Short mmCIF file of C-alpha atoms and ligand atoms in Angstrom, two decimals:
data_model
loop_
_atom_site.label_atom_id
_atom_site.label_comp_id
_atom_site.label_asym_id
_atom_site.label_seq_id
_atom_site.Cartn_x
_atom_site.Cartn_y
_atom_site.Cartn_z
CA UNK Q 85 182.13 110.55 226.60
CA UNK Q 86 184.02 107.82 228.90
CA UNK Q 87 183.32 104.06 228.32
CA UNK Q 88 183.90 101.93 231.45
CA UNK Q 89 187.05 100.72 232.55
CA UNK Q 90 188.36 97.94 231.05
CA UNK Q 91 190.15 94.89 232.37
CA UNK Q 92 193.57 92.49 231.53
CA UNK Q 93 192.73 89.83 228.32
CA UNK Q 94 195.45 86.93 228.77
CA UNK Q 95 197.55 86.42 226.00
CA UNK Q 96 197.30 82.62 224.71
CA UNK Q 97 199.89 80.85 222.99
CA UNK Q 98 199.74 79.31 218.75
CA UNK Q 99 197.97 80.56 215.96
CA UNK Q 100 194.07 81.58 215.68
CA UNK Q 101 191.64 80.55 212.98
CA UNK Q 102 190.39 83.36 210.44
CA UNK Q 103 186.93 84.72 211.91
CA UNK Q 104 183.94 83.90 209.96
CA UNK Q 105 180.72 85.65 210.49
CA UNK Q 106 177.41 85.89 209.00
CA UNK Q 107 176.66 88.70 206.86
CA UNK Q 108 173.10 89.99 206.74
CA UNK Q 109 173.67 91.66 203.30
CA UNK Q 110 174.89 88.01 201.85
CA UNK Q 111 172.89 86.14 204.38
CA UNK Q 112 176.03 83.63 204.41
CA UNK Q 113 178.83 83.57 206.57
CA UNK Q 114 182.59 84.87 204.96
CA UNK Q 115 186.08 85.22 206.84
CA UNK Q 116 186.48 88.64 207.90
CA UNK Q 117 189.79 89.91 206.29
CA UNK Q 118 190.44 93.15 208.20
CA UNK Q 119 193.63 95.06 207.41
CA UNK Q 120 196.53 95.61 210.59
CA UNK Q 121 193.56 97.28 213.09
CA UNK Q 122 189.91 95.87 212.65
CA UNK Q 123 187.18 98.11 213.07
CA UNK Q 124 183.95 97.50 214.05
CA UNK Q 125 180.94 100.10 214.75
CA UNK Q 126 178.62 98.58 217.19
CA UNK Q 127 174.81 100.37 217.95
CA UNK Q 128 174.49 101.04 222.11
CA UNK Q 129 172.18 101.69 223.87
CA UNK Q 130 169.33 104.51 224.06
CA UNK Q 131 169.77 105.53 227.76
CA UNK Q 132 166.74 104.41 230.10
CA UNK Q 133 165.91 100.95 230.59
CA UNK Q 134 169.58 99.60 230.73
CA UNK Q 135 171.12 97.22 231.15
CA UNK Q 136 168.35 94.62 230.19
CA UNK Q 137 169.78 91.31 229.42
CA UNK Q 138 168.76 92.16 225.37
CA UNK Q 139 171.76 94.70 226.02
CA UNK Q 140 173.86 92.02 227.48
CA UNK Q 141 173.48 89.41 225.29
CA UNK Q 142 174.12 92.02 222.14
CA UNK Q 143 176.80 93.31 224.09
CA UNK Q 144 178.87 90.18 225.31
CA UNK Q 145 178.44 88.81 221.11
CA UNK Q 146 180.33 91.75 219.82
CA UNK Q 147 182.73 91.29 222.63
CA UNK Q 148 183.60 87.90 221.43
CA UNK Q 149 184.45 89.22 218.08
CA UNK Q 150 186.52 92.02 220.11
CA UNK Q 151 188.80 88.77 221.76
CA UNK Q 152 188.94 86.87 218.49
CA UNK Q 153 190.58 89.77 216.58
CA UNK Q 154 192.61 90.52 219.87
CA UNK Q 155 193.51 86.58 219.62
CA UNK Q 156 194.55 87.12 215.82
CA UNK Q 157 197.05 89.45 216.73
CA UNK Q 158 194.70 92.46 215.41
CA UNK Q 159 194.40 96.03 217.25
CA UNK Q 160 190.83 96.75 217.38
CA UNK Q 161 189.12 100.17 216.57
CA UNK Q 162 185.82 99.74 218.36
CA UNK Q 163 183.36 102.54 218.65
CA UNK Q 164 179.83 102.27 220.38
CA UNK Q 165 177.88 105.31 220.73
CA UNK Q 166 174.80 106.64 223.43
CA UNK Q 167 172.14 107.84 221.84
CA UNK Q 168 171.52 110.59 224.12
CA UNK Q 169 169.07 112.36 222.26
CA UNK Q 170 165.65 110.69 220.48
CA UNK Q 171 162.31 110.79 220.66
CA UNK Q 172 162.16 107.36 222.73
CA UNK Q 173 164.10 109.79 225.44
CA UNK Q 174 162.12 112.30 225.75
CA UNK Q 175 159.22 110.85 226.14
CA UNK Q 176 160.60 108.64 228.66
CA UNK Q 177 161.22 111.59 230.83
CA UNK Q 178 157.91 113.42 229.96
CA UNK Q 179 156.47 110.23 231.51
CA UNK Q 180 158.18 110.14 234.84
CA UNK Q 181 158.35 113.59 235.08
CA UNK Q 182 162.13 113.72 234.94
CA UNK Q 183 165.00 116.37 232.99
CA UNK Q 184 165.81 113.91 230.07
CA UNK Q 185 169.54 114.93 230.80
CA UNK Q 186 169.88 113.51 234.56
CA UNK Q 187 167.93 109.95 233.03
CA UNK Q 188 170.48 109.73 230.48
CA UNK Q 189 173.36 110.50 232.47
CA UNK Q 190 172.22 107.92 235.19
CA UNK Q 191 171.44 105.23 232.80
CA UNK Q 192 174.30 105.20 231.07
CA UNK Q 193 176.71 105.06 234.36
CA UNK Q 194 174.67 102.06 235.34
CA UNK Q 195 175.12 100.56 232.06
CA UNK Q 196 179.06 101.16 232.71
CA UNK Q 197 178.69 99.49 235.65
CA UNK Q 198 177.09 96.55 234.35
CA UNK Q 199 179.17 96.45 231.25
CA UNK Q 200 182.47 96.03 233.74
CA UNK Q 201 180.80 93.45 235.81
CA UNK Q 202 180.09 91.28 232.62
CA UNK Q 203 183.72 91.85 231.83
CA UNK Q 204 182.97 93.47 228.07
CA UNK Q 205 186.16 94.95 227.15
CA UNK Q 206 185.19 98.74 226.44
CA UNK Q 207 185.31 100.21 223.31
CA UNK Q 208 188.33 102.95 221.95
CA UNK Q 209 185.58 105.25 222.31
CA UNK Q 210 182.47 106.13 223.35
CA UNK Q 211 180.35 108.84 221.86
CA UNK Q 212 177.02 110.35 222.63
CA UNK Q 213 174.68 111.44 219.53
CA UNK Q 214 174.34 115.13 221.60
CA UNK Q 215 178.35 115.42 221.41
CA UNK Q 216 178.09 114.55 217.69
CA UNK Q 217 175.41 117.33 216.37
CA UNK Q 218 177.76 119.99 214.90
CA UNK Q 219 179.14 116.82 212.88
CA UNK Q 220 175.67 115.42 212.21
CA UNK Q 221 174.84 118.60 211.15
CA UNK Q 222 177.78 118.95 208.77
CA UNK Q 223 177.08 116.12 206.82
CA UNK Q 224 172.95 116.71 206.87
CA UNK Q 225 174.11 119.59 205.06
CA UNK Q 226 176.92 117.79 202.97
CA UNK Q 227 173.59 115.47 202.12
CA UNK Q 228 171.28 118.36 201.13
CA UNK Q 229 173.94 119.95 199.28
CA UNK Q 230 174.41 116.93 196.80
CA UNK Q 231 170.90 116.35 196.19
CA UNK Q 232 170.32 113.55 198.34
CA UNK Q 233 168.25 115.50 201.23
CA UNK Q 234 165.39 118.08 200.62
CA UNK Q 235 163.47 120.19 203.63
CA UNK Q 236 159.89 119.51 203.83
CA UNK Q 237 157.46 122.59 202.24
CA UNK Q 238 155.68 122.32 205.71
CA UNK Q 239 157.25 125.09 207.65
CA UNK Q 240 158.72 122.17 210.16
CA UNK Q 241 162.28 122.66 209.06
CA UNK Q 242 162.72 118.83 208.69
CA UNK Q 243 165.03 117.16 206.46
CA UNK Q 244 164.66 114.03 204.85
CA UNK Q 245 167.26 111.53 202.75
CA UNK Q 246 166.79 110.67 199.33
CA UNK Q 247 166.47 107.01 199.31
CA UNK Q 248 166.68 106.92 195.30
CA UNK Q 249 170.46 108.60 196.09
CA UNK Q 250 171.31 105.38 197.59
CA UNK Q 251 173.78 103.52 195.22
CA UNK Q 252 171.63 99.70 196.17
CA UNK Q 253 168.99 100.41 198.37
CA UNK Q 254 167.71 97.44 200.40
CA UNK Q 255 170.92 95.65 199.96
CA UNK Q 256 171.75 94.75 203.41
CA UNK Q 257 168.30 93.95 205.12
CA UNK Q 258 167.16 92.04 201.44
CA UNK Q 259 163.34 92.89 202.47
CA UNK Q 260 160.68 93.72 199.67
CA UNK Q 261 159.18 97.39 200.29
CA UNK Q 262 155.98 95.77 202.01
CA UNK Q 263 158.35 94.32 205.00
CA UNK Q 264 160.19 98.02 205.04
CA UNK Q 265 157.03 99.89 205.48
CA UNK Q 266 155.99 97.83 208.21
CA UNK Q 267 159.51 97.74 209.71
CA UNK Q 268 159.43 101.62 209.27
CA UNK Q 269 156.23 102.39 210.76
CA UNK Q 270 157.17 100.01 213.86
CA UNK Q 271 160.43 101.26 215.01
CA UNK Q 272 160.88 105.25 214.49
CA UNK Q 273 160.21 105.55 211.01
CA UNK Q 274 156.87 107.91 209.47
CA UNK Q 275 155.80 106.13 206.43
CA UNK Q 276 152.56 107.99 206.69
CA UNK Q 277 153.91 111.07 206.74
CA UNK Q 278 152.64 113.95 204.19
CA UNK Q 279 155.12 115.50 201.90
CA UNK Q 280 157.95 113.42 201.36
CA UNK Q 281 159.26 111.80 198.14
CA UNK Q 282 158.75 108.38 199.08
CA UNK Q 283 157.26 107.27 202.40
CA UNK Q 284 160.76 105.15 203.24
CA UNK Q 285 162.64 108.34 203.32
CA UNK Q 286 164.19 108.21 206.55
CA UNK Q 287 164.49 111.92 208.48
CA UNK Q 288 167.64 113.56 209.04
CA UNK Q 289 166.95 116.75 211.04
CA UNK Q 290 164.08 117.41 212.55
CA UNK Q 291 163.93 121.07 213.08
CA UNK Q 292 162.90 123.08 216.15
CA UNK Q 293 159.66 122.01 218.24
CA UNK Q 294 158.39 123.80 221.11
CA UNK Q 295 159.11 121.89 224.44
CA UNK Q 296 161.74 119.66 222.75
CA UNK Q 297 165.48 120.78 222.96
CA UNK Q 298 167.28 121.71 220.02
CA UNK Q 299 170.78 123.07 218.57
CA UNK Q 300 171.82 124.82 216.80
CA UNK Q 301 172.21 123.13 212.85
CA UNK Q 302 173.75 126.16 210.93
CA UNK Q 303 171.51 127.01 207.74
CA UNK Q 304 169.64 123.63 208.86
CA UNK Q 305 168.19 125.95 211.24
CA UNK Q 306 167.51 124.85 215.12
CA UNK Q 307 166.64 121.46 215.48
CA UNK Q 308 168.51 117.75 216.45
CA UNK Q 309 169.59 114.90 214.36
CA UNK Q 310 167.74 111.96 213.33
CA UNK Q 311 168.58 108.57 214.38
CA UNK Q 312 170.40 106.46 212.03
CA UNK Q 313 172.53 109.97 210.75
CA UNK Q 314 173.99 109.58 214.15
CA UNK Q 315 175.48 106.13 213.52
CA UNK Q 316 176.69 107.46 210.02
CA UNK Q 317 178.09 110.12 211.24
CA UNK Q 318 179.98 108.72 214.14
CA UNK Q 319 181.42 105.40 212.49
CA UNK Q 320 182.64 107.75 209.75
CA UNK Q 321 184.39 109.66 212.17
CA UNK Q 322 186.34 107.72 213.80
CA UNK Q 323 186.81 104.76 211.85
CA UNK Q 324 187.26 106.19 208.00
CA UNK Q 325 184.81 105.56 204.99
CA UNK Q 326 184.33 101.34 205.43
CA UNK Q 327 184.18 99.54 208.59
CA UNK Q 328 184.57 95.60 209.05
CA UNK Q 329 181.67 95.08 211.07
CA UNK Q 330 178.46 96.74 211.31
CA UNK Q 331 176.80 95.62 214.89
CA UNK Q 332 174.14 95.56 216.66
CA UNK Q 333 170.75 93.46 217.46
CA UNK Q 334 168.62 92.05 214.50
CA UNK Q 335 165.61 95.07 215.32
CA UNK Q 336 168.28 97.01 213.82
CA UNK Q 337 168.51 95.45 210.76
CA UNK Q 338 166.34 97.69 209.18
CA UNK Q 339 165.56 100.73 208.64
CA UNK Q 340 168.47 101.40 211.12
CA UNK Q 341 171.45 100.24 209.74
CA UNK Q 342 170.21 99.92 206.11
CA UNK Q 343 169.57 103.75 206.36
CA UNK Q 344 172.98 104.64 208.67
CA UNK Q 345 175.11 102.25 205.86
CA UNK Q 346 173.12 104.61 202.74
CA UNK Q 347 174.00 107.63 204.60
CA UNK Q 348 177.50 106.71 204.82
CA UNK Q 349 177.95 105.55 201.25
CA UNK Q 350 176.14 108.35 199.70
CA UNK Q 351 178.47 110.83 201.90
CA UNK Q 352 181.80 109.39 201.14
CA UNK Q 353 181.41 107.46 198.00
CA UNK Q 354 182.73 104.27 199.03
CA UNK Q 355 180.87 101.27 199.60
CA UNK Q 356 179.81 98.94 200.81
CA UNK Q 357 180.33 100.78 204.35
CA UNK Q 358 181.06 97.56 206.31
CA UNK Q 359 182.12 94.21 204.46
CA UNK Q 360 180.38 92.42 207.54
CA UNK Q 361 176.98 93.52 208.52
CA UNK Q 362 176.11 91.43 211.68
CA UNK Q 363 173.31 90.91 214.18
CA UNK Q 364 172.45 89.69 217.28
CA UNK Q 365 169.17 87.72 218.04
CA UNK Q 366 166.52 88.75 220.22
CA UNK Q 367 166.62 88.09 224.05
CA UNK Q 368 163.02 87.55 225.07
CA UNK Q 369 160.81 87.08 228.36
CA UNK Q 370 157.82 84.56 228.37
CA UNK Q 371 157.95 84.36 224.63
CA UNK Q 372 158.38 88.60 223.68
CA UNK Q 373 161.67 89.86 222.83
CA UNK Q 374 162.93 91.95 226.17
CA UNK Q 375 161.97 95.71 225.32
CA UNK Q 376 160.78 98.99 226.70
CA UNK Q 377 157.95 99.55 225.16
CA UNK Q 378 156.48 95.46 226.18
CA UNK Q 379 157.90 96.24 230.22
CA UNK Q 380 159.00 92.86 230.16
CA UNK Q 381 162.97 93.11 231.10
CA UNK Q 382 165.53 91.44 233.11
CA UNK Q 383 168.25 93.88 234.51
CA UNK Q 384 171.69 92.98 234.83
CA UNK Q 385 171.89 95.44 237.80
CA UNK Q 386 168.49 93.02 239.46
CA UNK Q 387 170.25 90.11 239.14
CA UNK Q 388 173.83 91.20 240.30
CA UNK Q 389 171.79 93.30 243.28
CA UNK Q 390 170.12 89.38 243.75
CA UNK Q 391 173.83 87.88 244.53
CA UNK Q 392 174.35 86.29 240.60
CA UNK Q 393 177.52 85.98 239.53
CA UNK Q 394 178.20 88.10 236.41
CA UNK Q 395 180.09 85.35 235.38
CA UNK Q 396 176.89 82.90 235.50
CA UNK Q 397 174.87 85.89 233.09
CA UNK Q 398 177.41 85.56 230.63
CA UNK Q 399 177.52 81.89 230.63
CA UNK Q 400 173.93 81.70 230.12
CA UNK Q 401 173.89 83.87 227.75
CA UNK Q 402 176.55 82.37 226.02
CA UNK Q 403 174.72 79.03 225.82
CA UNK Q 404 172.83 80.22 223.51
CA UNK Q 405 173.75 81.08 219.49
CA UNK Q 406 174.25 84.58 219.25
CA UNK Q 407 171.68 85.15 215.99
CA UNK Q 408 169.39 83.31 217.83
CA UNK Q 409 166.12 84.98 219.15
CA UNK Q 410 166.12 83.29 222.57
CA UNK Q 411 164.47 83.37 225.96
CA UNK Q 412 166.28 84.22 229.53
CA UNK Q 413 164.74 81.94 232.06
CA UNK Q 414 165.27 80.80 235.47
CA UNK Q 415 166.91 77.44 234.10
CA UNK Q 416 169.13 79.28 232.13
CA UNK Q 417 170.41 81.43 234.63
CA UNK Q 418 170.68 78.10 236.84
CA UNK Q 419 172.77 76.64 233.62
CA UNK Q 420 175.35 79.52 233.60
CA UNK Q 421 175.53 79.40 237.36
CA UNK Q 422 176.29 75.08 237.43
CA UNK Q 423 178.48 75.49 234.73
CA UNK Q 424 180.10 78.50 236.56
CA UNK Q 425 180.57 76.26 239.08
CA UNK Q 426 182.08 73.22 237.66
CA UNK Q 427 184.54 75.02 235.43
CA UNK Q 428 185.85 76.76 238.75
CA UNK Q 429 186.20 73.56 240.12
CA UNK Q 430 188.08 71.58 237.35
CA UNK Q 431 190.57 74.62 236.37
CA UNK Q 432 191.51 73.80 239.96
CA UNK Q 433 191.97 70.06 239.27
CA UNK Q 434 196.13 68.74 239.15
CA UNK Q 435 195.60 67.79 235.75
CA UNK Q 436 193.71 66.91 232.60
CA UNK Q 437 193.11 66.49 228.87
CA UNK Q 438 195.56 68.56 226.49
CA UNK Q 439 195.25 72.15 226.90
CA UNK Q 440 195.88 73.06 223.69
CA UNK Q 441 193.83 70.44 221.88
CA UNK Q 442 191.28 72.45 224.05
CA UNK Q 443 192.41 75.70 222.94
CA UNK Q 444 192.32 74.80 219.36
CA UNK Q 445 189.05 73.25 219.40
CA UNK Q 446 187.30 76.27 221.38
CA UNK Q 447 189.16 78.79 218.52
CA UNK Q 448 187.68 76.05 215.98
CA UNK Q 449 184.39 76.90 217.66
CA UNK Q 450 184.62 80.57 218.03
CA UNK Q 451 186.13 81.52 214.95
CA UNK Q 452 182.80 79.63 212.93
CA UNK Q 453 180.36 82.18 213.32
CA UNK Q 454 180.86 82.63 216.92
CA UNK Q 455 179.83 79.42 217.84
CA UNK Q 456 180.15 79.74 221.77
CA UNK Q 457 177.40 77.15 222.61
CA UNK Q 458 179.43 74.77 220.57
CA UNK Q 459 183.14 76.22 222.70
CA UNK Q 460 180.70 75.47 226.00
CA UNK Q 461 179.90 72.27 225.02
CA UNK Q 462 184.34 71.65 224.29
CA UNK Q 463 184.72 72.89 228.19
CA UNK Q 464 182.15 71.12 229.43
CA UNK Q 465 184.13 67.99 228.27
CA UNK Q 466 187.32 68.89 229.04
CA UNK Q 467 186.12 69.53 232.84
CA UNK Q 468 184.28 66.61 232.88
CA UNK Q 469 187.52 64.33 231.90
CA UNK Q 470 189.58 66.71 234.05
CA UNK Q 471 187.30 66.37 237.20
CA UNK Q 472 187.47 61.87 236.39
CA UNK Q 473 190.89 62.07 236.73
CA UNK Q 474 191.38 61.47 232.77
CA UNK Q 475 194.01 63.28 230.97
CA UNK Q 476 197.96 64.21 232.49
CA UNK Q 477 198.44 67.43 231.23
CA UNK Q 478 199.41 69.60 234.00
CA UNK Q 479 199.45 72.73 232.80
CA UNK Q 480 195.90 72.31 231.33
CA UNK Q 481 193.64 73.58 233.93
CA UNK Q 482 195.88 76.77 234.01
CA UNK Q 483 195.62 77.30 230.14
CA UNK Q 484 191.42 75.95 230.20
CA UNK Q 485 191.36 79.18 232.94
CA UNK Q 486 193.37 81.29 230.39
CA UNK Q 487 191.36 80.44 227.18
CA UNK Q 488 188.18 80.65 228.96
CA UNK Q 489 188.90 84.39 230.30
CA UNK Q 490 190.60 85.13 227.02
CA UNK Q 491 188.22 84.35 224.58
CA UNK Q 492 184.58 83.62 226.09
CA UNK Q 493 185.53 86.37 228.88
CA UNK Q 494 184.78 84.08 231.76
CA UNK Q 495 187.01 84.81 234.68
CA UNK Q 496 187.11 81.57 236.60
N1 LIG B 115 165.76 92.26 223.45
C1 LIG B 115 166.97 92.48 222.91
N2 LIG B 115 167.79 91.43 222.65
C2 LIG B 115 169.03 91.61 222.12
N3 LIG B 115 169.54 92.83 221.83
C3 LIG B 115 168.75 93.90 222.08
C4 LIG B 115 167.45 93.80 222.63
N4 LIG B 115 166.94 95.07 222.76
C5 LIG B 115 167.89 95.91 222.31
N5 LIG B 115 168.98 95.23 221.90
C6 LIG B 115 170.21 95.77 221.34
O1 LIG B 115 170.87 96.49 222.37
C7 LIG B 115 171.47 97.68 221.83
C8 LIG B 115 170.84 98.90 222.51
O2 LIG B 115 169.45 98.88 222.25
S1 LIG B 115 168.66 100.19 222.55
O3 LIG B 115 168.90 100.55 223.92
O4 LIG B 115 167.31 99.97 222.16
N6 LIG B 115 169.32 101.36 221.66
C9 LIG B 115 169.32 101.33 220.31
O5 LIG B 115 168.90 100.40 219.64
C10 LIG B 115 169.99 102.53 219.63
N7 LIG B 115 170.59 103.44 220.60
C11 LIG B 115 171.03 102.07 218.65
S2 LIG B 115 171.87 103.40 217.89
C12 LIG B 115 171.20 97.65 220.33
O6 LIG B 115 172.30 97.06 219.65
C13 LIG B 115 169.97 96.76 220.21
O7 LIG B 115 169.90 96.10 218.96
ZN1 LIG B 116 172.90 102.95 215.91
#
């Protein structure tokens, strides 16, 4: 499947800080050491409600880490996949009456769109979960085959995982099995479901339904995959047995990328799957975290269709942490636009402070988890000083303009 086109980075000059980012398995931050090309495996969207500014926000955080290794001198092997077939899907299209094809097709170009407007530099490549079934239903198989899969007795054809073949189940979210059951039940999972070994086994295949589309899964039998065998299977793929980073928003946490990390370790042996598993916090509306199901979203597409400045989302999003459940509110999106503003105006000034003591200071910033509402706060300064008159660098508006684009992906 295409991604969107992407876009020119600037190159800047000196030498960047070693990332650090926050690991949900350690719950502590640790530099990311990737070898010549980092990799990083980031969860996108499920096609119908896009882009909502949870997208964005989740979106434009694993794009900083995209410019950081960029900045670091590091090729990056980024892979974000569509997951073009699930039950959320289907029943989206059931509901307005619509082929569950066309909705996906047309959500996802508009999420292209909206991912090019908000300058997020697109990933090596793009993959669909419907593309991926003859893979997903090679290693389902591979999975059954060593013991760590078994068909329900109920004539369904659905296949389960093991969880007890997991080499350290629970590792990455750390939650007790009370929190996981809940967690399950909420977001996909069937902890109530008859038959299975333990109720936190997550499915793998679920075989053949009337009314529901299916393919073909060898001696699976007809059916399509589940959802966090999708992730598995496409980060393995393309990006060998461990990762870097493992992204995506904190609602994926678990069982999602618990179960898609398992799956992975159990297929290949190595682990863990990414040395950095990382997650983005929660953009909400009127105090409930933008989603679907609550009706409560913000489109990117609205608000560009309203005459805002892409520029101005990203800024507002930025000015907020990126693990940081957070609201999007009028007054933020008048914060991005102001400081969209005054940025343009003062990398148009003759002069100012030292560009590269602002460069250094803004990798400082970025480099420490990601810090971009501390790097706002550095440019914020800078223009301020720059717009008094202070400071007789000339070349530092041109380089602010440069770093700014670069790393935060601001085009002044
Ligand atoms: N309100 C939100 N705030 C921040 N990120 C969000 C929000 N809602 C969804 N996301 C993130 O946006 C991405 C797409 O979300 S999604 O459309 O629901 N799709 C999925 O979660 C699956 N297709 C992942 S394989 C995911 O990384 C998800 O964690
Ligand atoms: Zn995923």
């Amino acid at each position: 499947m295409d991604a969107w086109t992407g876009h020119d980075v600037p190159t800047l000059p000196g030498d960047a800080p070693t990332l650090k980012l926050f690991d949900s398995a350690r719950r502590s931050a640790h530099p990311v050491t990737p070898g010549e090309t980092a990799s990083m495996y980031v969860c996108g969207i499920t096609p119908y409600d896009a882009t909502h500014l949870g997208h964005a926000a989740t979106m434009i955080a694993f794009d900083l880490v995209n410019r950081l290794w960029r900045d670091a001198g590091h090729p990056v092997a980024y892979v974000q996949n569509v997951t073009d077939i699930d039950d959320p899907l289907l029943e989206r299209a059931e509901r307005d009456g619509e082929d569950w094809v066309v909705l996906a097709m047309r959500e996802t170009a508009l999420f292209r769109e909206d991912m090019e407007a908000l300058r997020i530099i697109p990933p090596a490549h793009y993959v669909g979960a419907v593309e991926s079934i003859p893979a997903i239903a090679g290693h389902v198989r591979d999975l059954v085959a060593k013991g760590a899969a078994y068909r329900l007795e109920d004539g369904t054809g659905d296949v389960y995982f093991d969880i007890t073949a997991a080499p350290d189940w629970g590792y990455e979210s750390n939650l007790s099995r009370e929190e996981m059951t809940v967690l399950s039940a909420e977001r996909g999972g069937d902890p109530d479901r008859a038959g299975k070994r333990d109720p936190l086994d997550p499915l793998l295949w679920r075989g053949a339904r009337e009314g529901e589309p299916a393919w073909d899964g060898g001696d699976l039998g007809p059916g399509r995959p589940g959802w966090h065998i999708e992730c598995a299977t496409i980060a393995l793929g393309l990006l060998g047995d461990t990762i870097d980073v493992q992204g995506g928003g904190n609602d994926l946490l678990y069982p999602h990328h618990e179960c898609s990390a398992a799956h992975a370790e159990v297929l290949t042996g190595a682990a863990p799957f990414a040395s950095h598993y990382v997650h983005a916090g929660m953009i909400g509306l009127d105090g409930e975290k933008m989603s679907k199901s609550k009706g409560n979203l913000v489109f990117v597409s609205r608000l560009r269709a309203d005459g805002v400045d892409p520029m101005a989302i990203r800024l507002g999003l930025l000015a907020g942490h990126y693990r940081a459940d957070r609201e999007w509110t009028d007054e933020v999106r008048k914060a991005g636009e102001q400081r969209l503003a005054r940025w343009r105006e003062a990398a148009a000034a003759p002069s100012g402070p030292s560009g590269a003591g602002l460069l250094a200071a803004v990798r400082e910033a970025l480099t420490t988890d990601l810090d971009a509402p501390a790097a706002l706060a550095v440019v914020d300064a800078w223009a301020d000083a720059a717009l008094s008159g202070a400071g007789d660098d000339a070349a530092a508006p041109e380089l602010m303009a440069r770093t700014v684009d670069a790393l935060l992906g601001v085009r002044l």
